[in-house]
């Protein structure tokens, strides 16, 4: 369970809303499943209400601008209205700024009633200098890309990434610089270190194709 304190965003909203602690999800939304995501950035598990939220955690882990984040950080009760809203994520950036994020599957994103309600929240929050980003699954989820990222993230979990620069140098010295993953493991690099370099984009591959030892990587 994450225990991050995002007081800046709550302070921004103090004049228009009361932010209450959000309880951890015990079951997912209709058709969804509670998933526990092992966050390296938070050094703690993140409780997600759906697999889609867990998939978005991969994007936050991979984004070098993100310092840490929390899922369902609090419920916003807008003063003088019946509006209650719990954002999917609150993200703290390395710059010190904070940002709320709401994600929806593509069907919900195209639902005018749902999108209209979220748009109203965006407007209310923006008036207080608080950013709420609204994203459809199509912006980050892919049937091949997402499983690849899961595979690399969990493969890289025990690596500190210290071999990344060396791996990149090896590929840079190759002509051409594209080599199969097997070339790296044959040169003594562990799968964990290669996975770390790929997940955090020290080196690159075609993430939209299934990954295997013959997949090409480059610097």
Coordinates of N, CA, C and O in Angstrom, one line a residue, residues 57-203:
X57 N 0.0 1.9 -14.7 CA 1.2 2.0 -13.8 C 2.5 1.8 -14.5 O 3.5 2.4 -14.2
X58 N 2.5 0.9 -15.5 CA 3.7 0.6 -16.3 C 4.1 1.9 -17.0 O 5.3 2.2 -17.1
X59 N 3.2 2.7 -17.5 CA 3.5 4.0 -18.2 C 4.2 4.9 -17.2 O 5.1 5.6 -17.5
X60 N 3.6 5.0 -15.9 CA 4.1 5.9 -14.9 C 5.5 5.4 -14.5 O 6.4 6.3 -14.2
X61 N 5.7 4.1 -14.3 CA 7.0 3.6 -14.0 C 8.1 3.9 -15.0 O 9.3 4.2 -14.7
X62 N 7.7 3.9 -16.3 CA 8.6 4.1 -17.4 C 8.9 5.6 -17.7 O 9.9 5.9 -18.4
X63 N 8.0 6.4 -17.2 CA 8.1 7.9 -17.5 C 9.2 8.5 -16.6 O 9.0 8.6 -15.4
X64 N 10.3 8.9 -17.1 CA 11.4 9.5 -16.3 C 11.0 10.8 -15.6 O 11.7 11.2 -14.7
X65 N 10.0 11.4 -16.0 CA 9.5 12.7 -15.4 C 8.8 12.4 -14.1 O 8.6 13.3 -13.3
X66 N 8.2 11.2 -14.0 CA 7.4 10.9 -12.8 C 8.3 10.4 -11.6 O 9.1 9.5 -11.8
X67 N 8.1 11.1 -10.5 CA 8.9 10.8 -9.3 C 8.2 9.6 -8.5 O 8.8 8.6 -8.2
X68 N 6.9 9.8 -8.3 CA 6.1 8.7 -7.7 C 4.7 9.0 -7.9 O 4.3 10.1 -8.5
X69 N 3.8 8.2 -7.4 CA 2.4 8.3 -7.7 C 1.5 7.5 -6.8 O 2.0 6.6 -6.1
X70 N 0.2 7.8 -6.8 CA -0.7 7.1 -5.9 C -2.0 6.8 -6.7 O -2.4 7.7 -7.5
X71 N -2.6 5.7 -6.5 CA -3.9 5.3 -7.1 C -5.0 5.7 -6.1 O -4.9 5.4 -5.0
X72 N -6.0 6.3 -6.6 CA -7.2 6.7 -5.8 C -6.7 7.4 -4.5 O -7.0 6.9 -3.4
X73 N -6.0 8.5 -4.7 CA -5.4 9.2 -3.5 C -6.4 9.7 -2.5 O -6.2 9.7 -1.3
X74 N -7.6 10.2 -3.0 CA -8.6 10.8 -2.2 C -9.9 11.0 -3.0 O -9.8 10.9 -4.2
X75 N -11.0 11.2 -2.3 CA -12.2 11.5 -2.9 C -12.5 13.0 -2.8 O -12.4 13.5 -1.6
X76 N -12.8 13.7 -3.9 CA -13.0 15.1 -3.9 C -14.5 15.4 -3.7 O -15.3 15.0 -4.6
X77 N -14.9 16.0 -2.6 CA -16.3 16.4 -2.4 C -16.4 17.9 -2.7 O -15.9 18.7 -1.9
X78 N -17.1 18.2 -3.8 CA -17.2 19.7 -4.1 C -18.2 20.3 -3.2 O -19.4 19.9 -3.1
X79 N -17.8 21.4 -2.5 CA -18.6 22.1 -1.6 C -19.8 22.7 -2.3 O -19.7 23.4 -3.3
X80 N -21.0 22.5 -1.7 CA -22.2 23.1 -2.2 C -22.8 22.4 -3.4 O -23.7 23.0 -4.0
X81 N -22.3 21.3 -3.7 CA -22.8 20.5 -4.9 C -22.9 19.0 -4.5 O -22.5 18.6 -3.4
X82 N -23.5 18.2 -5.3 CA -23.6 16.8 -5.1 C -22.4 16.1 -5.8 O -22.4 14.8 -5.8
X83 N -21.5 16.8 -6.4 CA -20.4 16.2 -7.1 C -19.4 15.6 -6.1 O -18.9 16.2 -5.2
X84 N -19.1 14.3 -6.4 CA -18.0 13.6 -5.7 C -17.2 12.9 -6.8 O -17.7 12.3 -7.7
X85 N -15.9 13.0 -6.6 CA -15.0 12.4 -7.6 C -13.8 11.9 -7.0 O -13.1 12.6 -6.3
X86 N -13.4 10.7 -7.4 CA -12.2 10.0 -7.0 C -11.3 9.8 -8.2 O -11.6 9.0 -9.1
X87 N -10.2 10.6 -8.4 CA -9.3 10.4 -9.5 C -8.6 9.1 -9.5 O -8.4 8.5 -8.4
X88 N -8.3 8.6 -10.7 CA -7.6 7.3 -10.7 C -6.2 7.4 -10.2 O -5.7 6.5 -9.5
X89 N -5.5 8.5 -10.5 CA -4.1 8.6 -10.1 C -3.8 10.1 -9.7 O -4.4 11.0 -10.3
X90 N -2.9 10.2 -8.8 CA -2.3 11.5 -8.5 C -0.8 11.3 -8.7 O -0.2 10.4 -8.0
X91 N -0.1 12.1 -9.5 CA 1.3 11.9 -9.9 C 2.1 13.0 -9.4 O 1.7 14.2 -9.6
X92 N 3.2 12.7 -8.8 CA 4.2 13.8 -8.5 C 5.3 13.7 -9.5 O 6.0 12.7 -9.6
X93 N 5.6 14.8 -10.1 CA 6.7 14.9 -11.1 C 8.0 15.3 -10.4 O 8.0 15.9 -9.3
X94 N 9.1 15.0 -11.1 CA 10.4 15.4 -10.5 C 10.6 16.9 -10.4 O 11.3 17.4 -9.6
X95 N 9.8 17.7 -11.1 CA 9.8 19.2 -11.0 C 9.1 19.7 -9.8 O 9.2 20.8 -9.4
X96 N 8.4 18.8 -9.0 CA 7.7 19.2 -7.8 C 6.2 19.4 -8.1 O 5.5 19.5 -7.1
X97 N 5.8 19.4 -9.3 CA 4.4 19.6 -9.7 C 3.6 18.3 -9.5 O 4.2 17.2 -9.5
X98 N 2.3 18.5 -9.3 CA 1.4 17.3 -9.1 C 0.3 17.4 -10.2 O 0.0 18.5 -10.6
X99 N -0.2 16.2 -10.5 CA -1.2 16.2 -11.6 C -2.1 15.0 -11.3 O -1.7 13.9 -11.0
X100 N -3.4 15.2 -11.5 CA -4.4 14.1 -11.5 C -4.6 13.5 -12.8 O -4.5 14.2 -13.9
X101 N -4.9 12.2 -12.9 CA -5.1 11.5 -14.1 C -6.3 10.6 -14.0 O -6.4 9.9 -13.0
X102 N -7.1 10.7 -15.0 CA -8.3 9.8 -15.1 C -8.1 9.0 -16.4 O -7.9 9.5 -17.5
X103 N -8.3 7.7 -16.3 CA -8.2 6.8 -17.5 C -9.5 6.1 -17.7 O -10.2 5.7 -16.7
X104 N -9.9 5.8 -18.9 CA -11.1 5.1 -19.2 C -10.9 4.1 -20.3 O -10.0 4.3 -21.2
X105 N -11.6 3.0 -20.3 CA -11.6 2.1 -21.5 C -12.2 2.9 -22.7 O -12.9 3.9 -22.5
X106 N -11.9 2.5 -23.9 CA -12.3 3.3 -25.0 C -13.9 3.5 -25.1 O -14.3 4.5 -25.6
X107 N -14.6 2.5 -24.7 CA -16.1 2.6 -24.8 C -16.6 3.7 -23.8 O -17.4 4.5 -24.2
X108 N -16.0 3.7 -22.6 CA -16.4 4.7 -21.6 C -16.0 6.1 -22.1 O -16.7 7.1 -21.9
X109 N -14.8 6.2 -22.7 CA -14.3 7.5 -23.1 C -15.2 8.1 -24.2 O -15.4 9.3 -24.3
X110 N -15.9 7.2 -25.0 CA -16.8 7.7 -26.1 C -18.2 7.9 -25.6 O -19.0 8.4 -26.3
X111 N -18.5 7.5 -24.3 CA -19.8 7.8 -23.7 C -19.9 9.2 -23.4 O -19.2 9.8 -22.5
X112 N -20.9 9.9 -24.0 CA -21.0 11.4 -23.8 C -21.3 11.7 -22.4 O -20.8 12.8 -21.9
X113 N -22.1 10.9 -21.6 CA -22.5 11.3 -20.3 C -21.2 11.2 -19.4 O -21.0 12.1 -18.5
X114 N -20.4 10.1 -19.5 CA -19.2 10.0 -18.7 C -18.2 11.0 -19.0 O -17.7 11.7 -18.1
X115 N -18.0 11.3 -20.3 CA -17.0 12.3 -20.7 C -17.4 13.7 -20.3 O -16.6 14.5 -19.9
X116 N -18.7 13.9 -20.4 CA -19.3 15.2 -20.0 C -19.0 15.5 -18.5 O -18.7 16.6 -18.1
X117 N -19.2 14.5 -17.7 CA -19.0 14.6 -16.3 C -17.5 14.9 -15.9 O -17.2 15.8 -15.2
X118 N -16.7 14.1 -16.6 CA -15.2 14.3 -16.4 C -14.8 15.7 -16.8 O -14.0 16.3 -16.2
X119 N -15.3 16.1 -18.0 CA -15.0 17.4 -18.5 C -15.4 18.5 -17.5 O -14.6 19.5 -17.3
X120 N -16.5 18.3 -16.8 CA -16.9 19.3 -15.8 C -15.9 19.3 -14.6 O -15.6 20.4 -14.1
X121 N -15.5 18.2 -14.2 CA -14.4 18.1 -13.2 C -13.2 18.8 -13.6 O -12.5 19.5 -12.8
X122 N -12.8 18.6 -14.8 CA -11.6 19.2 -15.4 C -11.7 20.7 -15.3 O -10.7 21.4 -14.9
X123 N -12.9 21.3 -15.6 CA -13.1 22.7 -15.6 C -13.0 23.2 -14.2 O -12.4 24.3 -13.9
X124 N -13.7 22.5 -13.2 CA -13.7 23.0 -11.8 C -12.3 23.0 -11.2 O -11.9 23.9 -10.5
X125 N -11.5 21.9 -11.5 CA -10.2 21.8 -11.0 C -9.2 22.8 -11.6 O -8.4 23.4 -11.0
X126 N -9.4 23.1 -12.9 CA -8.5 24.0 -13.6 C -8.7 25.4 -13.1 O -7.7 26.2 -13.0
X127 N -9.9 25.8 -12.6 CA -10.1 27.1 -12.0 C -9.2 27.3 -10.8 O -9.0 28.4 -10.4
X128 N -8.8 26.2 -10.2 CA -8.0 26.3 -8.9 C -6.5 26.0 -9.2 O -5.7 25.8 -8.3
X129 N -6.2 25.9 -10.5 CA -4.8 25.6 -10.9 C -4.4 24.2 -10.8 O -3.2 23.9 -10.7
X130 N -5.4 23.3 -10.8 CA -5.1 21.9 -10.7 C -5.4 21.2 -12.0 O -6.5 21.3 -12.6
X131 N -4.4 20.4 -12.5 CA -4.6 19.8 -13.8 C -5.1 18.3 -13.6 O -4.6 17.6 -12.8
X132 N -6.2 18.0 -14.4 CA -6.7 16.7 -14.5 C -6.6 16.3 -16.0 O -7.2 16.9 -16.8
X133 N -5.8 15.3 -16.2 CA -5.6 14.7 -17.6 C -6.5 13.5 -17.8 O -6.6 12.6 -16.9
X134 N -7.2 13.5 -18.9 CA -8.2 12.5 -19.2 C -7.8 11.7 -20.4 O -7.6 12.2 -21.5
X135 N -7.6 10.4 -20.2 CA -7.0 9.6 -21.2 C -7.8 8.3 -21.6 O -8.2 7.6 -20.6
X136 N -8.0 8.0 -22.8 CA -8.6 6.8 -23.2 C -7.5 5.7 -23.3 O -6.3 5.9 -23.4
X137 N -7.9 4.4 -23.1 CA -7.0 3.3 -23.1 C -6.2 3.3 -24.4 O -5.0 2.8 -24.4
X138 N -6.8 3.7 -25.5 CA -6.0 3.7 -26.8 C -4.7 4.5 -26.8 O -3.8 4.2 -27.6
X139 N -4.6 5.4 -25.8 CA -3.4 6.2 -25.7 C -2.2 5.5 -25.2 O -1.1 5.9 -25.3
X140 N -2.5 4.4 -24.4 CA -1.4 3.7 -23.8 C -1.5 2.1 -23.8 O -0.5 1.5 -23.7
X141 N -2.7 1.6 -24.0 CA -2.8 0.1 -24.0 C -2.7 -0.5 -25.4 O -3.4 0.0 -26.3
X142 N -2.0 -1.6 -25.5 CA -1.9 -2.3 -26.7 C -1.9 -3.8 -26.5 O -1.3 -4.2 -25.5
X143 N -2.5 -4.6 -27.3 CA -2.6 -6.0 -27.1 C -1.3 -6.7 -27.1 O -1.1 -7.8 -26.4
X144 N -0.3 -6.2 -27.8 CA 1.1 -6.7 -27.8 C 2.0 -5.8 -26.9 O 2.8 -6.3 -26.1
X145 N 1.9 -4.5 -27.1 CA 2.7 -3.6 -26.4 C 2.7 -3.8 -24.9 O 3.7 -3.9 -24.2
X146 N 1.4 -3.8 -24.3 CA 1.3 -3.9 -22.9 C 1.8 -5.2 -22.3 O 2.6 -5.1 -21.3
X147 N 1.5 -6.4 -22.8 CA 2.2 -7.6 -22.3 C 3.7 -7.5 -22.4 O 4.4 -8.1 -21.5
X148 N 4.2 -6.9 -23.5 CA 5.7 -6.8 -23.6 C 6.2 -6.0 -22.4 O 7.3 -6.3 -21.8
X149 N 5.6 -4.9 -22.1 CA 6.0 -4.0 -21.0 C 5.9 -4.7 -19.7 O 6.8 -4.6 -18.8
X150 N 4.9 -5.5 -19.4 CA 4.8 -6.3 -18.2 C 5.9 -7.3 -18.1 O 6.6 -7.4 -17.1
X151 N 6.2 -7.9 -19.2 CA 7.3 -8.9 -19.3 C 8.7 -8.3 -18.9 O 9.4 -8.8 -18.1
X152 N 8.9 -7.1 -19.5 CA 10.2 -6.4 -19.3 C 10.2 -5.8 -17.9 O 11.3 -5.9 -17.2
X153 N 9.1 -5.3 -17.4 CA 9.1 -4.7 -16.1 C 9.4 -5.7 -15.0 O 10.2 -5.5 -14.1
X154 N 8.7 -6.8 -15.1 CA 8.9 -7.9 -14.1 C 10.3 -8.5 -14.3 O 10.9 -8.9 -13.3
X155 N 10.8 -8.6 -15.5 CA 12.1 -9.2 -15.7 C 13.2 -8.2 -15.2 O 14.2 -8.7 -14.7
X156 N 12.9 -6.9 -15.2 CA 13.9 -5.9 -14.7 C 13.8 -5.7 -13.3 O 14.7 -4.9 -12.7
X157 N 12.9 -6.2 -12.6 CA 12.6 -5.8 -11.2 C 13.8 -6.0 -10.3 O 13.9 -5.2 -9.4
X158 N 14.6 -7.0 -10.5 CA 15.7 -7.2 -9.6 C 17.0 -6.6 -10.1 O 18.1 -6.8 -9.5
X159 N 16.9 -5.9 -11.2 CA 18.1 -5.2 -11.7 C 18.2 -3.8 -11.3 O 17.1 -3.1 -11.2
X160 N 19.4 -3.3 -11.0 CA 19.6 -1.9 -10.7 C 19.9 -1.0 -11.9 O 20.1 0.2 -11.8
X161 N 20.0 -1.6 -13.0 CA 20.3 -0.9 -14.3 C 21.7 -0.4 -14.5 O 22.0 0.4 -15.3
X162 N 22.6 -1.0 -13.7 CA 24.0 -0.5 -13.7 C 24.7 -1.0 -15.0 O 25.7 -0.4 -15.4
X163 N 24.1 -2.0 -15.7 CA 24.8 -2.4 -16.9 C 24.2 -1.7 -18.2 O 24.7 -1.9 -19.3
X164 N 23.3 -0.8 -18.0 CA 22.6 -0.2 -19.1 C 23.6 0.6 -20.0 O 23.5 0.5 -21.2
X165 N 24.5 1.4 -19.4 CA 25.4 2.2 -20.2 C 26.3 1.3 -21.0 O 26.6 1.5 -22.2
X166 N 26.8 0.2 -20.4 CA 27.7 -0.8 -21.1 C 26.9 -1.4 -22.3 O 27.5 -1.6 -23.3
X167 N 25.7 -1.8 -22.0 CA 24.9 -2.4 -23.1 C 24.7 -1.5 -24.3 O 24.9 -1.8 -25.4
X168 N 24.4 -0.2 -23.9 CA 24.3 0.8 -25.0 C 25.6 1.0 -25.8 O 25.5 1.1 -27.0
X169 N 26.7 1.0 -25.1 CA 28.0 1.2 -25.7 C 28.3 0.0 -26.7 O 28.7 0.3 -27.8
X170 N 28.0 -1.2 -26.2 CA 28.2 -2.4 -27.1 C 27.4 -2.2 -28.4 O 27.9 -2.4 -29.5
X171 N 26.1 -1.8 -28.3 CA 25.3 -1.7 -29.5 C 25.8 -0.5 -30.4 O 25.7 -0.6 -31.6
X172 N 26.2 0.5 -29.7 CA 26.7 1.7 -30.5 C 28.0 1.3 -31.3 O 28.2 1.8 -32.4
X173 N 28.8 0.4 -30.8 CA 30.0 0.0 -31.5 C 29.7 -1.0 -32.6 O 30.6 -1.2 -33.5
X174 N 28.5 -1.6 -32.6 CA 28.2 -2.5 -33.7 C 27.8 -1.8 -35.0 O 27.3 -0.7 -34.9
X175 N 28.1 -2.4 -36.1 CA 27.8 -1.8 -37.4 C 27.1 -2.8 -38.3 O 27.8 -3.8 -38.7
X176 N 25.8 -2.7 -38.6 CA 24.9 -1.7 -38.0 C 24.6 -2.0 -36.5 O 25.0 -3.1 -36.0
X177 N 24.0 -1.0 -35.8 CA 23.9 -1.2 -34.4 C 22.7 -2.0 -33.9 O 22.4 -2.1 -32.8
X178 N 21.9 -2.6 -34.9 CA 20.8 -3.5 -34.5 C 21.3 -4.9 -34.3 O 21.9 -5.5 -35.2
X179 N 21.0 -5.5 -33.2 CA 21.4 -6.8 -32.9 C 20.3 -7.6 -32.1 O 19.5 -6.9 -31.4
X180 N 20.2 -8.9 -32.3 CA 19.2 -9.6 -31.5 C 19.5 -9.6 -30.0 O 20.7 -9.5 -29.6
X181 N 18.5 -9.8 -29.2 CA 18.7 -9.8 -27.8 C 19.7 -10.9 -27.4 O 20.5 -10.7 -26.5
X182 N 19.6 -12.0 -28.1 CA 20.6 -13.1 -27.9 C 22.0 -12.7 -27.9 O 22.9 -13.2 -27.2
X183 N 22.3 -11.7 -28.8 CA 23.7 -11.2 -28.9 C 24.1 -10.6 -27.5 O 25.3 -10.8 -27.1
X184 N 23.2 -9.9 -26.9 CA 23.6 -9.3 -25.6 C 23.8 -10.4 -24.5 O 24.7 -10.3 -23.7
X185 N 22.9 -11.4 -24.5 CA 23.0 -12.4 -23.4 C 24.3 -13.3 -23.7 O 25.0 -13.7 -22.8
X186 N 24.6 -13.5 -25.0 CA 25.8 -14.2 -25.4 C 27.1 -13.4 -25.0 O 28.1 -14.1 -24.8
X187 N 27.0 -12.1 -24.8 CA 28.1 -11.3 -24.4 C 28.2 -11.2 -22.9 O 28.9 -10.3 -22.4
X188 N 27.4 -12.0 -22.2 CA 27.5 -12.0 -20.7 C 26.5 -11.2 -19.9 O 26.5 -11.1 -18.7
X189 N 25.6 -10.4 -20.6 CA 24.6 -9.6 -19.9 C 23.4 -10.5 -19.5 O 23.0 -11.3 -20.3
X190 N 23.0 -10.3 -18.3 CA 21.8 -11.1 -17.8 C 20.6 -10.6 -18.4 O 20.5 -9.5 -18.9
X191 N 19.6 -11.5 -18.5 CA 18.3 -11.1 -19.0 C 17.7 -9.9 -18.2 O 17.1 -9.0 -18.8
X192 N 17.9 -9.9 -16.9 CA 17.4 -8.9 -16.0 C 17.9 -7.5 -16.4 O 17.2 -6.5 -16.5
X193 N 19.2 -7.5 -16.7 CA 19.8 -6.2 -17.1 C 19.4 -5.7 -18.5 O 19.2 -4.5 -18.8
X194 N 19.2 -6.7 -19.4 CA 18.7 -6.4 -20.8 C 17.3 -5.9 -20.6 O 16.9 -4.9 -21.3
X195 N 16.5 -6.5 -19.8 CA 15.1 -6.1 -19.7 C 15.0 -4.7 -19.1 O 14.2 -3.9 -19.5
X196 N 15.9 -4.4 -18.1 CA 15.9 -3.1 -17.5 C 16.2 -2.0 -18.5 O 15.6 -1.0 -18.6
X197 N 17.2 -2.3 -19.4 CA 17.7 -1.4 -20.4 C 16.5 -1.1 -21.4 O 16.4 0.0 -21.9
X198 N 15.8 -2.1 -21.7 CA 14.7 -2.0 -22.7 C 13.5 -1.3 -22.1 O 12.9 -0.4 -22.7
X199 N 13.1 -1.7 -20.8 CA 11.9 -1.1 -20.2 C 12.2 0.4 -20.0 O 11.3 1.2 -20.3
X200 N 13.3 0.8 -19.5 CA 13.6 2.2 -19.2 C 14.2 3.0 -20.4 O 14.7 4.1 -20.2
X201 N 14.2 2.3 -21.5 CA 14.6 3.0 -22.8 C 16.0 3.5 -22.9 O 16.4 4.5 -23.5
X202 N 16.9 2.8 -22.2 CA 18.4 3.0 -22.4 C 18.7 2.5 -23.8 O 19.6 3.1 -24.4
X203 N 18.1 1.4 -24.2 CA 18.2 0.9 -25.5 C 16.7 0.6 -26.0 O 15.8 0.8 -25.2

